[in-house]
PDB file of C-alpha atoms in Angstrom:
ATOM      1  CA  UNK I 596     102.791 185.598 128.791  1.00  0.00           C
ATOM      2  CA  UNK I 597     101.551 186.095 132.339  1.00  0.00           C
ATOM      3  CA  UNK I 598      97.969 186.247 131.033  1.00  0.00           C
ATOM      4  CA  UNK I 599      98.519 182.914 129.231  1.00  0.00           C
ATOM      5  CA  UNK I 600      99.782 181.263 132.444  1.00  0.00           C
ATOM      6  CA  UNK I 601      96.771 182.663 134.245  1.00  0.00           C
ATOM      7  CA  UNK I 602      94.499 181.101 131.598  1.00  0.00           C
ATOM      8  CA  UNK I 603      96.153 177.706 132.121  1.00  0.00           C
ATOM      9  CA  UNK I 604      95.749 177.855 135.907  1.00  0.00           C
ATOM     10  CA  UNK I 605      92.164 179.013 135.546  1.00  0.00           C
ATOM     11  CA  UNK I 606      91.378 176.214 133.049  1.00  0.00           C
ATOM     12  CA  UNK I 607      92.938 173.611 135.339  1.00  0.00           C
ATOM     13  CA  UNK I 608      91.068 174.783 138.441  1.00  0.00           C
ATOM     14  CA  UNK I 609      87.723 174.997 136.598  1.00  0.00           C
ATOM     15  CA  UNK I 610      88.158 171.500 135.141  1.00  0.00           C
ATOM     16  CA  UNK I 611      89.193 170.066 138.529  1.00  0.00           C
ATOM     17  CA  UNK I 612      86.122 171.668 140.056  1.00  0.00           C
ATOM     18  CA  UNK I 613      83.871 170.288 137.313  1.00  0.00           C
ATOM     19  CA  UNK I 614      85.345 166.790 137.649  1.00  0.00           C
ATOM     20  CA  UNK I 615      84.869 166.789 141.406  1.00  0.00           C
ATOM     21  CA  UNK I 616      81.158 167.571 140.980  1.00  0.00           C
ATOM     22  CA  UNK I 617      80.333 164.982 138.318  1.00  0.00           C
ATOM     23  CA  UNK I 618      82.017 162.158 136.431  1.00  0.00           C
ATOM     24  CA  UNK I 619      83.681 163.390 133.214  1.00  0.00           C
ATOM     25  CA  UNK I 620      85.634 161.655 130.466  1.00  0.00           C
ATOM     26  CA  UNK I 621      88.903 162.959 129.071  1.00  0.00           C
ATOM     27  CA  UNK I 622      87.346 163.789 125.688  1.00  0.00           C
ATOM     28  CA  UNK I 623      84.704 166.065 127.247  1.00  0.00           C
ATOM     29  CA  UNK I 624      87.311 167.834 129.369  1.00  0.00           C
ATOM     30  CA  UNK I 625      89.569 168.279 126.315  1.00  0.00           C
ATOM     31  CA  UNK I 626      86.736 170.062 124.461  1.00  0.00           C
ATOM     32  CA  UNK I 627      86.066 172.325 127.427  1.00  0.00           C
ATOM     33  CA  UNK I 628      89.743 173.225 127.866  1.00  0.00           C
ATOM     34  CA  UNK I 629      90.045 174.043 124.153  1.00  0.00           C
ATOM     35  CA  UNK I 630      87.515 176.836 124.738  1.00  0.00           C
ATOM     36  CA  UNK I 631      90.244 178.608 126.726  1.00  0.00           C
ATOM     37  CA  UNK I 632      92.373 178.774 123.529  1.00  0.00           C
ATOM     38  CA  UNK I 633      95.251 176.856 125.058  1.00  0.00           C
ATOM     39  CA  UNK I 634      97.879 175.088 122.926  1.00  0.00           C
ATOM     40  CA  UNK I 635      97.418 171.322 122.424  1.00  0.00           C
ATOM     41  CA  UNK I 636     100.591 170.343 124.316  1.00  0.00           C
ATOM     42  CA  UNK I 637      99.441 172.251 127.382  1.00  0.00           C
ATOM     43  CA  UNK I 638      95.943 170.790 127.072  1.00  0.00           C
ATOM     44  CA  UNK I 639      97.576 167.349 127.229  1.00  0.00           C
ATOM     45  CA  UNK I 640      99.550 168.399 130.306  1.00  0.00           C
ATOM     46  CA  UNK I 641      96.393 169.621 132.067  1.00  0.00           C
ATOM     47  CA  UNK I 642      94.543 166.398 131.240  1.00  0.00           C
ATOM     48  CA  UNK I 643      97.494 164.273 132.395  1.00  0.00           C
ATOM     49  CA  UNK I 644      97.592 166.186 135.664  1.00  0.00           C
ATOM     50  CA  UNK I 645      93.834 165.699 136.146  1.00  0.00           C
ATOM     51  CA  UNK I 646      94.256 161.965 135.464  1.00  0.00           C
ATOM     52  CA  UNK I 647      97.213 161.694 137.864  1.00  0.00           C
ATOM     53  CA  UNK I 648      95.197 163.402 140.582  1.00  0.00           C
ATOM     54  CA  UNK I 649      92.238 161.031 139.903  1.00  0.00           C
ATOM     55  CA  UNK I 650      89.872 163.762 138.768  1.00  0.00           C
ATOM     56  CA  UNK I 651      89.486 161.982 135.424  1.00  0.00           C
ATOM     57  CA  UNK I 652      89.265 158.217 134.993  1.00  0.00           C
ATOM     58  CA  UNK I 653      87.713 157.042 131.733  1.00  0.00           C
ATOM     59  CA  UNK I 654      86.986 153.538 133.056  1.00  0.00           C
ATOM     60  CA  UNK I 655      85.223 154.950 136.100  1.00  0.00           C
ATOM     61  CA  UNK I 656      83.273 157.269 133.775  1.00  0.00           C
ATOM     62  CA  UNK I 657      82.190 154.365 131.540  1.00  0.00           C
ATOM     63  CA  UNK I 658      81.095 152.231 134.508  1.00  0.00           C
ATOM     64  CA  UNK I 659      79.025 155.107 135.924  1.00  0.00           C
ATOM     65  CA  UNK I 660      77.523 155.904 132.500  1.00  0.00           C
ATOM     66  CA  UNK I 661      76.609 152.267 131.832  1.00  0.00           C
ATOM     67  CA  UNK I 662      75.057 151.798 135.291  1.00  0.00           C
ATOM     68  CA  UNK I 663      72.962 154.949 134.958  1.00  0.00           C
ATOM     69  CA  UNK I 664      71.752 154.366 131.409  1.00  0.00           C
ATOM     70  CA  UNK I 665      70.865 150.752 132.179  1.00  0.00           C
ATOM     71  CA  UNK I 666      69.168 151.459 135.505  1.00  0.00           C
ATOM     72  CA  UNK I 667      67.266 154.639 134.672  1.00  0.00           C
ATOM     73  CA  UNK I 668      66.871 154.686 130.874  1.00  0.00           C
ATOM     74  CA  UNK I 669      66.693 150.900 130.313  1.00  0.00           C
ATOM     75  CA  UNK I 670      69.133 151.134 127.399  1.00  0.00           C
ATOM     76  CA  UNK I 671      70.729 148.120 125.773  1.00  0.00           C
ATOM     77  CA  UNK I 672      74.438 147.611 125.229  1.00  0.00           C
ATOM     78  CA  UNK I 673      74.433 148.611 121.559  1.00  0.00           C
ATOM     79  CA  UNK I 674      73.063 152.086 122.266  1.00  0.00           C
ATOM     80  CA  UNK I 675      75.433 152.616 125.193  1.00  0.00           C
ATOM     81  CA  UNK I 676      78.446 151.493 123.119  1.00  0.00           C
ATOM     82  CA  UNK I 677      77.450 153.862 120.330  1.00  0.00           C
ATOM     83  CA  UNK I 678      77.272 156.903 122.625  1.00  0.00           C
ATOM     84  CA  UNK I 679      80.484 156.021 124.445  1.00  0.00           C
ATOM     85  CA  UNK I 680      82.276 155.462 121.134  1.00  0.00           C
ATOM     86  CA  UNK I 681      81.075 158.879 119.934  1.00  0.00           C
ATOM     87  CA  UNK I 682      82.816 160.386 122.987  1.00  0.00           C
ATOM     88  CA  UNK I 683      86.106 159.026 121.627  1.00  0.00           C
ATOM     89  CA  UNK I 684      86.603 156.327 124.251  1.00  0.00           C
ATOM     90  CA  UNK I 685      88.558 153.192 123.321  1.00  0.00           C
ATOM     91  CA  UNK I 686      86.872 149.828 122.738  1.00  0.00           C
ATOM     92  CA  UNK I 687      88.851 148.241 125.586  1.00  0.00           C
ATOM     93  CA  UNK I 688      87.643 150.810 128.107  1.00  0.00           C
ATOM     94  CA  UNK I 689      84.054 150.487 126.860  1.00  0.00           C
ATOM     95  CA  UNK I 690      84.086 146.680 127.053  1.00  0.00           C
ATOM     96  CA  UNK I 691      85.507 146.687 130.585  1.00  0.00           C
ATOM     97  CA  UNK I 692      82.818 149.175 131.587  1.00  0.00           C
ATOM     98  CA  UNK I 693      80.065 147.000 130.092  1.00  0.00           C
ATOM     99  CA  UNK I 694      80.996 144.209 132.495  1.00  0.00           C
ATOM    100  CA  UNK I 695      79.094 145.960 135.311  1.00  0.00           C
ATOM    101  CA  UNK I 696      75.815 144.794 133.759  1.00  0.00           C
ATOM    102  CA  UNK I 697      74.643 141.456 135.129  1.00  0.00           C
ATOM    103  CA  UNK I 698      73.502 139.142 132.285  1.00  0.00           C
ATOM    104  CA  UNK I 699      70.388 137.965 134.149  1.00  0.00           C
ATOM    105  CA  UNK I 700      69.302 141.525 134.959  1.00  0.00           C
ATOM    106  CA  UNK I 701      69.970 142.512 131.348  1.00  0.00           C
ATOM    107  CA  UNK I 702      67.690 139.717 130.119  1.00  0.00           C
ATOM    108  CA  UNK I 703      65.014 140.648 132.682  1.00  0.00           C
ATOM    109  CA  UNK I 704      65.041 144.299 131.615  1.00  0.00           C
ATOM    110  CA  UNK I 705      64.817 143.301 127.943  1.00  0.00           C
ATOM    111  CA  UNK I 706      61.851 140.978 128.544  1.00  0.00           C
ATOM    112  CA  UNK I 707      60.093 143.519 130.782  1.00  0.00           C
ATOM    113  CA  UNK I 708      60.615 146.270 128.206  1.00  0.00           C
ATOM    114  CA  UNK I 709      59.209 144.091 125.421  1.00  0.00           C
ATOM    115  CA  UNK I 710      56.199 143.005 127.563  1.00  0.00           C
ATOM    116  CA  UNK I 711      55.353 146.611 128.411  1.00  0.00           C
ATOM    117  CA  UNK I 712      55.546 147.598 124.750  1.00  0.00           C
ATOM    118  CA  UNK I 713      53.470 144.585 123.669  1.00  0.00           C
ATOM    119  CA  UNK I 714      50.672 145.635 126.052  1.00  0.00           C
ATOM    120  CA  UNK I 715      50.400 149.052 124.391  1.00  0.00           C
ATOM    121  CA  UNK I 716      50.098 147.721 120.827  1.00  0.00           C
ATOM    122  CA  UNK I 717      46.531 147.454 119.554  1.00  0.00           C
ATOM    123  CA  UNK I 718      47.250 145.424 116.414  1.00  0.00           C
ATOM    124  CA  UNK I 719      45.456 142.113 116.147  1.00  0.00           C
ATOM    125  CA  UNK I 720      47.955 140.507 113.778  1.00  0.00           C
ATOM    126  CA  UNK I 721      50.674 138.696 115.758  1.00  0.00           C
ATOM    127  CA  UNK I 722      53.405 139.428 113.185  1.00  0.00           C
ATOM    128  CA  UNK I 723      52.726 143.163 113.087  1.00  0.00           C
ATOM    129  CA  UNK I 724      52.768 143.218 116.869  1.00  0.00           C
ATOM    130  CA  UNK I 725      56.065 141.285 116.932  1.00  0.00           C
ATOM    131  CA  UNK I 726      57.550 143.690 114.379  1.00  0.00           C
ATOM    132  CA  UNK I 727      56.695 146.707 116.479  1.00  0.00           C
ATOM    133  CA  UNK I 728      58.080 145.114 119.642  1.00  0.00           C
ATOM    134  CA  UNK I 729      61.305 144.149 117.833  1.00  0.00           C
ATOM    135  CA  UNK I 730      61.781 147.658 116.415  1.00  0.00           C
ATOM    136  CA  UNK I 731      61.128 149.198 119.830  1.00  0.00           C
ATOM    137  CA  UNK I 732      63.633 146.909 121.585  1.00  0.00           C
ATOM    138  CA  UNK I 733      66.233 147.602 118.908  1.00  0.00           C
ATOM    139  CA  UNK I 734      65.690 151.355 119.263  1.00  0.00           C
ATOM    140  CA  UNK I 735      66.497 150.899 122.953  1.00  0.00           C
ATOM    141  CA  UNK I 736      69.817 149.340 121.934  1.00  0.00           C
ATOM    142  CA  UNK I 737      69.195 145.674 122.646  1.00  0.00           C
ATOM    143  CA  UNK I 738      70.864 143.034 120.497  1.00  0.00           C
ATOM    144  CA  UNK I 739      68.651 141.514 117.767  1.00  0.00           C
ATOM    145  CA  UNK I 740      69.790 137.998 118.686  1.00  0.00           C
ATOM    146  CA  UNK I 741      68.605 138.439 122.294  1.00  0.00           C
ATOM    147  CA  UNK I 742      65.368 140.103 121.205  1.00  0.00           C
ATOM    148  CA  UNK I 743      64.448 137.139 119.006  1.00  0.00           C
ATOM    149  CA  UNK I 744      65.541 134.637 121.663  1.00  0.00           C
ATOM    150  CA  UNK I 745      63.203 136.106 124.305  1.00  0.00           C
ATOM    151  CA  UNK I 746      60.352 137.276 122.042  1.00  0.00           C
ATOM    152  CA  UNK I 747      58.067 134.410 123.109  1.00  0.00           C
ATOM    153  CA  UNK I 748      58.446 135.377 126.788  1.00  0.00           C
ATOM    154  CA  UNK I 749      57.433 138.935 125.958  1.00  0.00           C
ATOM    155  CA  UNK I 750      54.286 137.998 124.017  1.00  0.00           C
ATOM    156  CA  UNK I 751      52.875 135.612 126.642  1.00  0.00           C
TER     157      UNK I 751
END
């Protein structure tokens, strides 16, 4: 029993340490705590304690994730939503986190991304070129409706 209590304390301190170094979501921490072979109820207690002490905040995690992926990777909202959803985060938390992206900057990044891709395409046929640009922008996670709306700006 004493060894089990020691495992719980060790799991808590390691997770607190990890959370203080980098932003983590509750689902990731849950997976890491499970590696210590701790019962589910106690896992919930550890996570609740980490949340109470502000080590874990899923909304803060989503905002940081969205900012980074948009700024450095130039990802669109669809791709970010998909990855955040796969982490087990709720739609409400994801949508609130998406609000950090400015609509004008989002449009500018989309157009810039499509222009850069259009420059690299050697095809002469306008429709083939458009198809490749559209597929590329969609693979980056941008919404098809926005891609088609700003396609003319990208091909200028």
